[in-house]
PDB file of C-alpha atoms in Angstrom:
ATOM      1  CA  MET A 415      84.153  49.208 163.366  1.00 47.00           C
ATOM      2  CA  GLN A 416      82.944  51.490 166.192  1.00 56.00           C
ATOM      3  CA  GLY A 417      82.298  54.360 163.828  1.00 56.00           C
ATOM      4  CA  PHE A 418      80.062  52.313 161.641  1.00 67.00           C
ATOM      5  CA  ASN A 419      78.162  50.191 164.150  1.00 72.00           C
ATOM      6  CA  LYS A 420      75.705  52.641 165.619  1.00 77.00           C
ATOM      7  CA  TYR A 421      72.578  51.641 167.528  1.00 80.00           C
ATOM      8  CA  TYR A 422      69.366  53.319 166.392  1.00 82.00           C
ATOM      9  CA  PRO A 423      66.504  52.942 168.861  1.00 85.00           C
ATOM     10  CA  PRO A 424      63.051  51.824 167.627  1.00 85.00           C
ATOM     11  CA  ASP A 425      61.587  55.266 168.264  1.00 85.00           C
ATOM     12  CA  TYR A 426      64.406  57.116 166.418  1.00 84.00           C
ATOM     13  CA  ASP A 427      63.142  59.157 163.468  1.00 83.00           C
ATOM     14  CA  GLY A 428      65.730  60.664 161.155  1.00 80.00           C
ATOM     15  CA  GLU A 429      63.537  63.430 159.819  1.00 81.00           C
ATOM     16  CA  LYS A 430      62.434  64.378 163.319  1.00 84.00           C
ATOM     17  CA  HIS A 431      65.635  64.033 165.327  1.00 80.00           C
ATOM     18  CA  GLY A 432      68.204  64.588 162.618  1.00 81.00           C
ATOM     19  CA  SER A 433      71.058  62.823 164.413  1.00 83.00           C
ATOM     20  CA  LEU A 434      71.692  60.451 167.359  1.00 82.00           C
ATOM     21  CA  ASN A 435      73.306  63.302 169.306  1.00 82.00           C
ATOM     22  CA  ALA A 436      70.084  65.343 168.991  1.00 81.00           C
ATOM     23  CA  TYR A 437      68.069  62.259 169.907  1.00 83.00           C
ATOM     24  CA  ARG A 438      70.024  61.693 173.122  1.00 80.00           C
ATOM     25  CA  GLY A 439      70.257  65.489 173.840  1.00 79.00           C
ATOM     26  CA  LYS A 440      74.082  65.533 173.775  1.00 82.00           C
ATOM     27  CA  HIS A 441      76.669  67.625 171.963  1.00 83.00           C
ATOM     28  CA  ALA A 442      78.900  66.149 169.292  1.00 82.00           C
ATOM     29  CA  LEU A 443      82.019  67.090 171.361  1.00 86.00           C
ATOM     30  CA  GLY A 444      80.675  65.376 174.461  1.00 84.00           C
ATOM     31  CA  ASP A 445      81.752  66.612 177.868  1.00 85.00           C
ATOM     32  CA  ARG A 446      84.170  69.138 176.307  1.00 90.00           C
ATOM     33  CA  ALA A 447      81.125  71.251 175.305  1.00 89.00           C
ATOM     34  CA  ARG A 448      79.479  71.287 178.759  1.00 89.00           C
ATOM     35  CA  LYS A 449      80.063  75.123 178.941  1.00 90.00           C
ATOM     36  CA  ILE A 450      79.421  75.782 175.295  1.00 89.00           C
ATOM     37  CA  ASP A 451      76.374  77.942 176.167  1.00 89.00           C
ATOM     38  CA  GLN A 452      78.773  80.389 177.852  1.00 91.00           C
ATOM     39  CA  GLY A 453      81.115  80.398 174.805  1.00 91.00           C
ATOM     40  CA  ILE A 454      83.665  78.190 176.591  1.00 93.00           C
ATOM     41  CA  LEU A 455      85.227  75.087 175.020  1.00 93.00           C
ATOM     42  CA  ILE A 456      87.376  72.664 176.980  1.00 94.00           C
ATOM     43  CA  VAL A 457      90.700  72.042 175.102  1.00 94.00           C
ATOM     44  CA  ARG A 458      94.036  70.544 175.892  1.00 95.00           C
ATOM     45  CA  PHE A 459      96.514  73.361 176.461  1.00 95.00           C
ATOM     46  CA  GLU A 460     100.312  73.175 176.829  1.00 95.00           C
ATOM     47  CA  LEU A 461     102.249  75.923 178.658  1.00 94.00           C
ATOM     48  CA  PRO A 462     104.387  77.866 176.205  1.00 93.00           C
ATOM     49  CA  PHE A 463     106.903  79.046 178.847  1.00 92.00           C
ATOM     50  CA  ASN A 464     107.909  78.582 182.525  1.00 94.00           C
ATOM     51  CA  ILE A 465     105.664  80.265 185.148  1.00 94.00           C
ATOM     52  CA  TRP A 466     105.192  80.507 188.922  1.00 94.00           C
ATOM     53  CA  CYS A 467     101.769  79.912 190.254  1.00 94.00           C
ATOM     54  CA  GLY A 468     100.407  83.003 192.080  1.00 92.00           C
ATOM     55  CA  THR A 469      98.529  80.968 194.657  1.00 92.00           C
ATOM     56  CA  CYS A 470     101.025  78.310 195.780  1.00 93.00           C
ATOM     57  CA  ASN A 471     104.165  80.085 194.404  1.00 92.00           C
ATOM     58  CA  ASN A 472     105.374  76.783 192.873  1.00 93.00           C
ATOM     59  CA  HIS A 473     107.277  76.575 189.668  1.00 94.00           C
ATOM     60  CA  ILE A 474     105.458  75.047 186.669  1.00 94.00           C
ATOM     61  CA  GLY A 475     107.662  74.091 183.754  1.00 93.00           C
ATOM     62  CA  MET A 476     107.153  74.782 180.114  1.00 92.00           C
ATOM     63  CA  GLY A 477     105.204  71.978 178.303  1.00 93.00           C
ATOM     64  CA  VAL A 478     102.927  70.992 181.143  1.00 94.00           C
ATOM     65  CA  ARG A 479      99.471  70.210 179.814  1.00 95.00           C
ATOM     66  CA  TYR A 480      96.113  71.275 181.295  1.00 95.00           C
ATOM     67  CA  ASN A 481      92.433  70.969 180.403  1.00 94.00           C
ATOM     68  CA  ALA A 482      91.891  74.684 179.786  1.00 95.00           C
ATOM     69  CA  GLU A 483      88.742  76.653 179.212  1.00 95.00           C
ATOM     70  CA  LYS A 484      89.204  78.375 175.832  1.00 96.00           C
ATOM     71  CA  LYS A 485      87.150  81.491 175.199  1.00 95.00           C
ATOM     72  CA  LYS A 486      87.211  84.272 172.597  1.00 95.00           C
ATOM     73  CA  ILE A 487      87.577  87.673 174.262  1.00 94.00           C
ATOM     74  CA  GLY A 488      88.215  90.008 171.277  1.00 92.00           C
ATOM     75  CA  ASN A 489      89.831  90.643 167.919  1.00 93.00           C
ATOM     76  CA  TYR A 490      93.043  92.181 166.723  1.00 93.00           C
ATOM     77  CA  TYR A 491      91.858  93.393 163.265  1.00 91.00           C
ATOM     78  CA  SER A 492      90.498  90.150 161.856  1.00 91.00           C
ATOM     79  CA  THR A 493      92.556  87.792 164.115  1.00 93.00           C
ATOM     80  CA  PRO A 494      90.598  86.550 167.253  1.00 95.00           C
ATOM     81  CA  ILE A 495      92.132  86.834 170.653  1.00 96.00           C
ATOM     82  CA  TYR A 496      91.697  83.741 172.882  1.00 96.00           C
ATOM     83  CA  SER A 497      92.079  83.204 176.632  1.00 96.00           C
ATOM     84  CA  PHE A 498      93.041  79.951 178.299  1.00 96.00           C
ATOM     85  CA  ARG A 499      91.983  79.532 181.945  1.00 95.00           C
ATOM     86  CA  CYS A 500      93.775  76.638 183.680  1.00 95.00           C
ATOM     87  CA  LYS A 501      93.627  75.241 187.221  1.00 94.00           C
ATOM     88  CA  CYS A 502      97.045  74.599 188.882  1.00 94.00           C
ATOM     89  CA  HIS A 503      97.665  70.923 189.504  1.00 92.00           C
ATOM     90  CA  LEU A 504      99.548  71.668 192.730  1.00 92.00           C
ATOM     91  CA  CYS A 505      96.748  73.791 194.307  1.00 91.00           C
ATOM     92  CA  ASP A 506      93.260  74.978 193.674  1.00 90.00           C
ATOM     93  CA  GLY A 507      94.399  78.255 192.170  1.00 93.00           C
ATOM     94  CA  TRP A 508      93.447  79.429 188.633  1.00 95.00           C
ATOM     95  CA  PHE A 509      95.660  81.270 186.164  1.00 95.00           C
ATOM     96  CA  GLU A 510      94.796  82.719 182.814  1.00 96.00           C
ATOM     97  CA  ILE A 511      97.014  83.099 179.670  1.00 96.00           C
ATOM     98  CA  GLN A 512      95.985  85.047 176.527  1.00 96.00           C
ATOM     99  CA  THR A 513      97.239  85.219 172.965  1.00 95.00           C
ATOM    100  CA  ASP A 514      98.855  88.431 171.640  1.00 94.00           C
ATOM    101  CA  PRO A 515      98.452  88.508 167.853  1.00 92.00           C
ATOM    102  CA  LYS A 516     100.073  91.908 167.631  1.00 91.00           C
ATOM    103  CA  ASN A 517     103.382  90.584 168.896  1.00 89.00           C
ATOM    104  CA  THR A 518     102.773  86.876 168.034  1.00 89.00           C
ATOM    105  CA  ARG A 519     103.179  85.672 171.544  1.00 91.00           C
ATOM    106  CA  TYR A 520     101.395  84.490 174.713  1.00 94.00           C
ATOM    107  CA  VAL A 521     101.021  86.667 177.858  1.00 94.00           C
ATOM    108  CA  VAL A 522     100.022  85.835 181.388  1.00 95.00           C
ATOM    109  CA  THR A 523      97.133  88.010 182.499  1.00 94.00           C
ATOM    110  CA  SER A 524      96.246  86.711 185.989  1.00 93.00           C
ATOM    111  CA  GLY A 525      96.982  84.040 188.629  1.00 93.00           C
ATOM    112  CA  ALA A 526     100.644  83.497 187.725  1.00 94.00           C
ATOM    113  CA  ARG A 527     103.823  85.268 186.661  1.00 93.00           C
ATOM    114  CA  GLN A 528     106.010  84.471 183.683  1.00 92.00           C
ATOM    115  CA  LYS A 529     109.682  83.610 183.991  1.00 89.00           C
ATOM    116  CA  ASP A 530     111.634  86.254 182.040  1.00 82.00           C
ATOM    117  CA  GLU A 531     113.895  84.266 179.688  1.00 77.00           C
ATOM    118  CA  GLU A 532     113.638  86.509 176.640  1.00 73.00           C
ATOM    119  CA  TRP A 533     116.838  87.656 174.904  1.00 73.00           C
ATOM    120  CA  ASP A 534     116.794  91.340 173.779  1.00 71.00           C
ATOM    121  CA  PRO A 535     118.661  91.553 170.481  1.00 70.00           C
ATOM    122  CA  GLU A 536     118.946  95.371 170.681  1.00 72.00           C
ATOM    123  CA  GLU A 537     120.907  95.139 173.846  1.00 74.00           C
ATOM    124  CA  ASN A 538     123.366  92.746 172.240  1.00 71.00           C
ATOM    125  CA  GLY A 539     123.929  94.701 168.953  1.00 70.00           C
ATOM    126  CA  GLY A 540     121.166  93.071 166.920  1.00 67.00           C
ATOM    127  CA  PHE A 541     117.878  94.193 165.497  1.00 65.00           C
ATOM    128  CA  ALA A 542     114.380  93.912 166.891  1.00 62.00           C
ATOM    129  CA  ILE A 543     112.431  90.833 165.661  1.00 61.00           C
ATOM    130  CA  HIS A 544     109.019  92.451 166.161  1.00 58.00           C
ATOM    131  CA  ASP A 545     108.668  95.946 164.835  1.00 57.00           C
ATOM    132  CA  THR A 546     105.718  97.388 166.843  1.00 57.00           C
ATOM    133  CA  ASP A 547     106.229 101.014 165.563  1.00 60.00           C
ATOM    134  CA  PRO A 548     104.435 101.304 162.217  1.00 58.00           C
ATOM    135  CA  ASN A 549     105.753 104.923 161.736  1.00 63.00           C
ATOM    136  CA  GLY A 550     109.330 104.087 162.352  1.00 61.00           C
ATOM    137  CA  GLY A 551     111.682 103.798 159.422  1.00 57.00           C
ATOM    138  CA  PRO A 552     113.886 100.792 158.686  1.00 53.00           C
ATOM    139  CA  VAL A 553     116.783 100.316 160.994  1.00 62.00           C
ATOM    140  CA  ASP A 554     119.093  99.283 158.166  1.00 72.00           C
ATOM    141  CA  PRO A 555     118.320 100.857 154.776  1.00 73.00           C
ATOM    142  CA  LEU A 556     120.501  98.415 152.875  1.00 74.00           C
ATOM    143  CA  ALA A 557     118.756  95.456 154.529  1.00 74.00           C
ATOM    144  CA  ALA A 558     115.291  96.911 153.707  1.00 75.00           C
ATOM    145  CA  LEU A 559     116.441  97.489 150.026  1.00 76.00           C
ATOM    146  CA  GLU A 560     117.739  93.977 149.773  1.00 78.00           C
ATOM    147  CA  LYS A 561     114.523  92.621 151.165  1.00 79.00           C
ATOM    148  CA  SER A 562     112.368  94.616 148.700  1.00 84.00           C
ATOM    149  CA  THR A 563     114.650  93.620 145.803  1.00 86.00           C
ATOM    150  CA  ASP A 564     114.370  89.964 146.728  1.00 86.00           C
ATOM    151  CA  ALA A 565     110.670  90.205 146.934  1.00 86.00           C
ATOM    152  CA  GLN A 566     110.441  91.901 143.520  1.00 88.00           C
ATOM    153  CA  ASN A 567     112.683  89.263 141.971  1.00 89.00           C
ATOM    154  CA  HIS A 568     110.633  86.513 143.512  1.00 88.00           C
ATOM    155  CA  MET A 569     107.472  88.084 142.130  1.00 89.00           C
ATOM    156  CA  ASN A 570     108.880  88.462 138.593  1.00 91.00           C
ATOM    157  CA  GLN A 571     110.480  85.031 138.439  1.00 91.00           C
ATOM    158  CA  VAL A 572     108.084  82.845 140.405  1.00 91.00           C
ATOM    159  CA  GLN A 573     104.753  84.431 141.033  1.00 91.00           C
ATOM    160  CA  ILE A 574     103.956  86.120 137.766  1.00 92.00           C
ATOM    161  CA  PRO A 575     104.893  83.053 135.579  1.00 92.00           C
ATOM    162  CA  ARG A 576     102.864  80.882 137.923  1.00 93.00           C
ATOM    163  CA  LEU A 577      99.883  83.171 137.696  1.00 92.00           C
ATOM    164  CA  GLU A 578     100.156  83.185 133.895  1.00 93.00           C
ATOM    165  CA  GLU A 579     100.279  79.422 133.809  1.00 93.00           C
ATOM    166  CA  LEU A 580      97.200  79.209 136.041  1.00 91.00           C
ATOM    167  CA  GLN A 581      95.366  81.703 133.790  1.00 90.00           C
ATOM    168  CA  MET A 582      96.251  79.706 130.659  1.00 90.00           C
ATOM    169  CA  LEU A 583      95.145  76.496 132.350  1.00 88.00           C
ATOM    170  CA  SER A 584      91.859  78.170 133.459  1.00 86.00           C
ATOM    171  CA  ASP A 585      91.286  79.406 129.918  1.00 83.00           C
ATOM    172  CA  HIS A 586      92.018  75.987 128.519  1.00 81.00           C
ATOM    173  CA  TYR A 587      89.505  74.249 130.738  1.00 80.00           C
ATOM    174  CA  SER A 588      86.840  76.960 130.641  1.00 79.00           C
ATOM    175  CA  VAL A 589      86.845  77.686 126.973  1.00 78.00           C
ATOM    176  CA  ASP A 590      83.919  76.625 124.773  1.00 81.00           C
ATOM    177  CA  PRO A 591      85.178  74.561 121.800  1.00 81.00           C
ATOM    178  CA  TYR A 592      82.036  75.290 119.766  1.00 85.00           C
ATOM    179  CA  MET A 593      82.503  79.093 120.089  1.00 83.00           C
ATOM    180  CA  ARG A 594      86.115  78.772 119.060  1.00 81.00           C
ATOM    181  CA  SER A 595      85.195  76.692 116.012  1.00 87.00           C
ATOM    182  CA  LYS A 596      82.458  79.125 115.125  1.00 88.00           C
ATOM    183  CA  LYS A 597      84.876  82.081 115.256  1.00 86.00           C
ATOM    184  CA  VAL A 598      87.448  80.266 113.086  1.00 87.00           C
ATOM    185  CA  ARG A 599      84.790  79.231 110.547  1.00 91.00           C
ATOM    186  CA  GLN A 600      83.347  82.795 110.375  1.00 90.00           C
ATOM    187  CA  ARG A 601      86.754  84.210 109.793  1.00 89.00           C
ATOM    188  CA  PHE A 602      87.482  81.649 107.141  1.00 91.00           C
ATOM    189  CA  ARG A 603      84.277  82.454 105.298  1.00 92.00           C
ATOM    190  CA  THR A 604      84.965  86.167 105.361  1.00 92.00           C
ATOM    191  CA  GLU A 605      88.538  85.645 103.975  1.00 91.00           C
ATOM    192  CA  LYS A 606      87.202  83.261 101.398  1.00 92.00           C
ATOM    193  CA  LYS A 607      84.632  85.792 100.083  1.00 92.00           C
ATOM    194  CA  LEU A 608      87.323  88.521  99.867  1.00 90.00           C
ATOM    195  CA  ASP A 609      89.610  86.203  98.017  1.00 90.00           C
ATOM    196  CA  GLN A 610      86.923  85.272  95.484  1.00 91.00           C
ATOM    197  CA  ALA A 611      85.988  88.904  94.894  1.00 91.00           C
ATOM    198  CA  ARG A 612      89.683  89.809  94.429  1.00 88.00           C
ATOM    199  CA  ARG A 613      90.128  86.928  91.947  1.00 88.00           C
ATOM    200  CA  ALA A 614      87.054  87.965  89.951  1.00 90.00           C
ATOM    201  CA  ALA A 615      88.316  91.527  89.729  1.00 88.00           C
ATOM    202  CA  ASP A 616      91.744  90.294  88.533  1.00 88.00           C
ATOM    203  CA  ASP A 617      90.185  88.079  85.858  1.00 88.00           C
ATOM    204  CA  THR A 618      88.096  91.009  84.598  1.00 89.00           C
ATOM    205  CA  LEU A 619      91.111  93.277  84.374  1.00 86.00           C
ATOM    206  CA  LYS A 620      93.176  90.521  82.562  1.00 87.00           C
ATOM    207  CA  SER A 621      90.377  89.948  80.009  1.00 88.00           C
ATOM    208  CA  THR A 622      89.878  93.720  79.423  1.00 89.00           C
ATOM    209  CA  TYR A 623      93.628  94.357  78.645  1.00 85.00           C
ATOM    210  CA  ALA A 624      94.381  90.952  77.188  1.00 85.00           C
ATOM    211  CA  LEU A 625      96.834  90.046  79.887  1.00 83.00           C
ATOM    212  CA  PRO A 626      98.095  86.474  80.300  1.00 87.00           C
ATOM    213  CA  GLU A 627      96.147  84.373  82.777  1.00 83.00           C
ATOM    214  CA  GLU A 628      99.298  83.300  84.669  1.00 84.00           C
ATOM    215  CA  LEU A 629     100.241  86.888  85.396  1.00 83.00           C
ATOM    216  CA  ALA A 630     100.056  87.549  89.136  1.00 81.00           C
ATOM    217  CA  LEU A 631      98.554  90.939  89.944  1.00 80.00           C
ATOM    218  CA  THR A 632      99.693  92.833  93.065  1.00 76.00           C
ATOM    219  CA  VAL A 633      97.157  93.786  95.649  1.00 75.00           C
ATOM    220  CA  GLU A 634      96.455  97.495  95.504  1.00 76.00           C
ATOM    221  CA  SER A 635      97.885  99.359  98.448  1.00 81.00           C
ATOM    222  CA  GLU A 636      99.636 102.621  99.246  1.00 85.00           C
ATOM    223  CA  ASP A 637     103.055 101.111  98.625  1.00 86.00           C
ATOM    224  CA  SER A 638     102.033  99.586  95.321  1.00 84.00           C
ATOM    225  CA  ARG A 639     100.391 102.874  94.206  1.00 85.00           C
ATOM    226  CA  ALA A 640     103.545 104.873  95.012  1.00 89.00           C
ATOM    227  CA  GLU A 641     105.794 102.352  93.280  1.00 88.00           C
ATOM    228  CA  ALA A 642     103.589 102.369  90.088  1.00 86.00           C
ATOM    229  CA  HIS A 643     103.553 106.253  90.033  1.00 88.00           C
ATOM    230  CA  LYS A 644     107.324 106.339  90.364  1.00 91.00           C
ATOM    231  CA  HIS A 645     107.737 103.872  87.486  1.00 90.00           C
ATOM    232  CA  TRP A 646     105.240 105.868  85.356  1.00 91.00           C
ATOM    233  CA  GLU A 647     107.158 109.130  85.984  1.00 92.00           C
ATOM    234  CA  LYS A 648     110.424 107.430  84.958  1.00 92.00           C
ATOM    235  CA  GLU A 649     108.923 106.064  81.669  1.00 92.00           C
ATOM    236  CA  ARG A 650     107.302 109.420  80.963  1.00 91.00           C
ATOM    237  CA  LEU A 651     110.673 111.263  81.223  1.00 92.00           C
ATOM    238  CA  ALA A 652     112.353 108.663  79.040  1.00 91.00           C
ATOM    239  CA  LEU A 653     109.618 109.140  76.354  1.00 92.00           C
ATOM    240  CA  GLU A 654     110.064 112.902  76.464  1.00 91.00           C
ATOM    241  CA  VAL A 655     113.830 112.495  75.939  1.00 91.00           C
ATOM    242  CA  ARG A 656     113.310 110.242  72.979  1.00 89.00           C
ATOM    243  CA  GLU A 657     110.733 112.561  71.399  1.00 90.00           C
ATOM    244  CA  LYS A 658     113.139 115.552  71.775  1.00 88.00           C
ATOM    245  CA  ALA A 659     115.928 113.594  70.109  1.00 88.00           C
ATOM    246  CA  LYS A 660     113.641 112.589  67.204  1.00 86.00           C
ATOM    247  CA  ARG A 661     112.552 116.212  66.650  1.00 84.00           C
ATOM    248  CA  ARG A 662     116.178 117.388  66.529  1.00 84.00           C
ATOM    249  CA  MET A 663     116.985 114.706  63.950  1.00 82.00           C
ATOM    250  CA  VAL A 664     114.035 115.734  61.722  1.00 77.00           C
ATOM    251  CA  GLY A 665     114.782 119.461  61.880  1.00 66.00           C
ATOM    252  CA  ARG A 666     118.536 119.112  60.819  1.00 60.00           C
ATOM    253  CA  PRO A 667     119.293 119.081  56.952  1.00 56.00           C
ATOM    254  CA  PRO A 668     120.676 115.743  55.726  1.00 52.00           C
ATOM    255  CA  GLU A 669     124.446 115.611  54.969  1.00 52.00           C
ATOM    256  CA  THR A 670     124.453 113.581  51.728  1.00 49.00           C
ATOM    257  CA  ALA A 671     127.054 113.402  48.957  1.00 46.00           C
ATOM    258  CA  PRO A 672     126.187 114.389  45.389  1.00 48.00           C
ATOM    259  CA  THR A 673     124.835 111.527  43.386  1.00 49.00           C
ATOM    260  CA  ALA A 674     125.649 110.410  39.890  1.00 47.00           C
ATOM    261  CA  SER A 675     122.386 111.867  38.627  1.00 48.00           C
ATOM    262  CA  SER A 676     123.627 115.296  39.514  1.00 48.00           C
ATOM    263  CA  ARG A 677     127.025 114.826  37.999  1.00 50.00           C
ATOM    264  CA  PRO A 678     126.011 115.114  34.381  1.00 50.00           C
ATOM    265  CA  SER A 679     124.638 118.553  34.987  1.00 51.00           C
ATOM    266  CA  LEU A 680     127.961 119.584  36.442  1.00 50.00           C
ATOM    267  CA  LEU A 681     129.829 118.008  33.595  1.00 47.00           C
ATOM    268  CA  HIS A 682     127.558 119.624  31.137  1.00 49.00           C
ATOM    269  CA  LYS A 683     128.310 122.973  32.666  1.00 52.00           C
ATOM    270  CA  LYS A 684     131.999 122.405  32.653  1.00 49.00           C
ATOM    271  CA  LEU A 685     132.245 120.879  29.159  1.00 46.00           C
ATOM    272  CA  SER A 686     129.864 123.314  27.605  1.00 49.00           C
ATOM    273  CA  ALA A 687     132.019 126.165  28.673  1.00 51.00           C
ATOM    274  CA  GLY A 688     133.558 127.096  25.263  1.00 50.00           C
ATOM    275  CA  PRO A 689     133.336 129.672  22.635  1.00 52.00           C
ATOM    276  CA  PRO A 690     129.718 130.428  21.820  1.00 49.00           C
ATOM    277  CA  GLY A 691     128.286 129.058  18.586  1.00 49.00           C
ATOM    278  CA  SER A 692     130.797 126.195  18.495  1.00 56.00           C
ATOM    279  CA  ALA A 693     128.983 123.140  17.083  1.00 64.00           C
ATOM    280  CA  ILE A 694     131.782 120.749  18.070  1.00 68.00           C
ATOM    281  CA  SER A 695     131.621 121.826  21.715  1.00 68.00           C
ATOM    282  CA  SER A 696     127.873 121.354  21.937  1.00 72.00           C
ATOM    283  CA  LEU A 697     128.065 117.963  20.283  1.00 70.00           C
ATOM    284  CA  ARG A 698     130.856 116.853  22.586  1.00 71.00           C
ATOM    285  CA  ALA A 699     128.889 117.965  25.682  1.00 76.00           C
ATOM    286  CA  ARG A 700     125.803 116.083  24.516  1.00 76.00           C
ATOM    287  CA  ILE A 701     127.773 112.831  23.955  1.00 77.00           C
ATOM    288  CA  LEU A 702     129.427 113.076  27.354  1.00 76.00           C
ATOM    289  CA  GLU A 703     126.062 113.709  29.044  1.00 77.00           C
ATOM    290  CA  ASN A 704     124.472 110.701  27.409  1.00 75.00           C
ATOM    291  CA  THR A 705     127.496 108.576  28.344  1.00 75.00           C
ATOM    292  CA  ALA A 706     127.280 109.728  31.974  1.00 71.00           C
ATOM    293  CA  ARG A 707     123.487 109.106  32.120  1.00 71.00           C
ATOM    294  CA  HIS A 708     123.990 105.641  30.666  1.00 65.00           C
ATOM    295  CA  ALA A 709     126.710 104.764  33.214  1.00 64.00           C
ATOM    296  CA  SER A 710     124.605 106.044  36.077  1.00 60.00           C
ATOM    297  CA  SER A 711     121.595 103.885  35.062  1.00 58.00           C
ATOM    298  CA  SER A 712     123.780 100.762  34.680  1.00 55.00           C
ATOM    299  CA  LEU A 713     125.415 101.201  38.083  1.00 52.00           C
ATOM    300  CA  GLY A 714     122.103 101.931  39.825  1.00 51.00           C
ATOM    301  CA  GLY A 715     123.383 105.148  41.294  1.00 47.00           C
ATOM    302  CA  ILE A 716     125.566 103.264  43.862  1.00 45.00           C
ATOM    303  CA  GLY A 717     128.704 104.959  45.041  1.00 45.00           C
ATOM    304  CA  PRO A 718     130.102 108.428  44.523  1.00 45.00           C
ATOM    305  CA  HIS A 719     131.765 109.430  41.185  1.00 43.00           C
ATOM    306  CA  ARG A 720     134.783 111.652  40.693  1.00 45.00           C
ATOM    307  CA  THR A 721     135.210 113.868  37.605  1.00 43.00           C
ATOM    308  CA  LYS A 722     138.480 115.450  36.582  1.00 44.00           C
ATOM    309  CA  VAL A 723     139.197 117.698  33.562  1.00 42.00           C
ATOM    310  CA  LEU A 724     142.739 117.769  32.185  1.00 43.00           C
ATOM    311  CA  GLY A 725     143.968 120.358  29.674  1.00 45.00           C
ATOM    312  CA  ASN A 726     142.259 120.659  26.343  1.00 44.00           C
ATOM    313  CA  LYS A 727     141.077 116.989  26.380  1.00 43.00           C
ATOM    314  CA  ASP A 728     138.101 116.327  28.493  1.00 44.00           C
ATOM    315  CA  ILE A 729     138.598 112.918  30.235  1.00 45.00           C
ATOM    316  CA  VAL A 730     136.193 111.575  32.826  1.00 43.00           C
ATOM    317  CA  PHE A 731     137.425 109.042  35.487  1.00 44.00           C
ATOM    318  CA  ARG A 732     134.763 107.120  37.518  1.00 43.00           C
ATOM    319  CA  LYS A 733     135.679 105.255  40.637  1.00 43.00           C
ATOM    320  CA  THR A 734     133.216 103.267  42.586  1.00 43.00           C
TER     321      THR A 734
END
């Protein structure tokens, strides 16, 4: 309960002092910030490698901890460079170690020397871990190609779908439901008005041409116009063919057989052929003509008649 049980003196004013540290005139970090006015902060620092002290020449192993003075001494692009100044626990000597962001390592700058325990991969047939030459090409082109291909696949399979999901989620939470509903209702009203106008035009067309009400009319478009014109051309050609055939049938003389009404005149000509002034011949021809006319009226003129004259006797045979 130490963090909650704080003593506030009677003369403490929150608006005036702000905090208990300001009231007592102390820093929030306590004694670690005794050199904060110089830009120095006391931190707990652990040696990253083995060193020999430059003052007492004693070996100090990796992992030994010191209360070091941490100070910012520069920048490598946007990365700060810090120095750690430590006092040797075996003597009164000081040594300083700095960060090296360019090579991602620590270096000893003064008061000690580092034990060289680094393994050089280039000397043993490997490749350099830290490429310090920005203008140098890749040592292994196949390895560089494989690395770029893996990066591209990772971007297409992992990063892009993830970004799309985040974008959809952001749109889902940031969208305004009222505006979406307004757009949908506005579009529905527009389509409804167009549908009503189209239905009114269809009803007017059906009533004008007396079309059935259940007939579904096609919406006029370029395709429907082309199809209608094609059908009209086809029907027009068919009508022209029929008209030409009808005119040919009207212009040709009819091939009809001689009727019974025309037979008596033929018979009269054949039977009246005799010596002129013969009263018997004229009488016989008149009788035969009357007989033929009577037969024709009784049969109604149906069917052809055959007439045959044999020798001196005139005999008429009729076959229906």
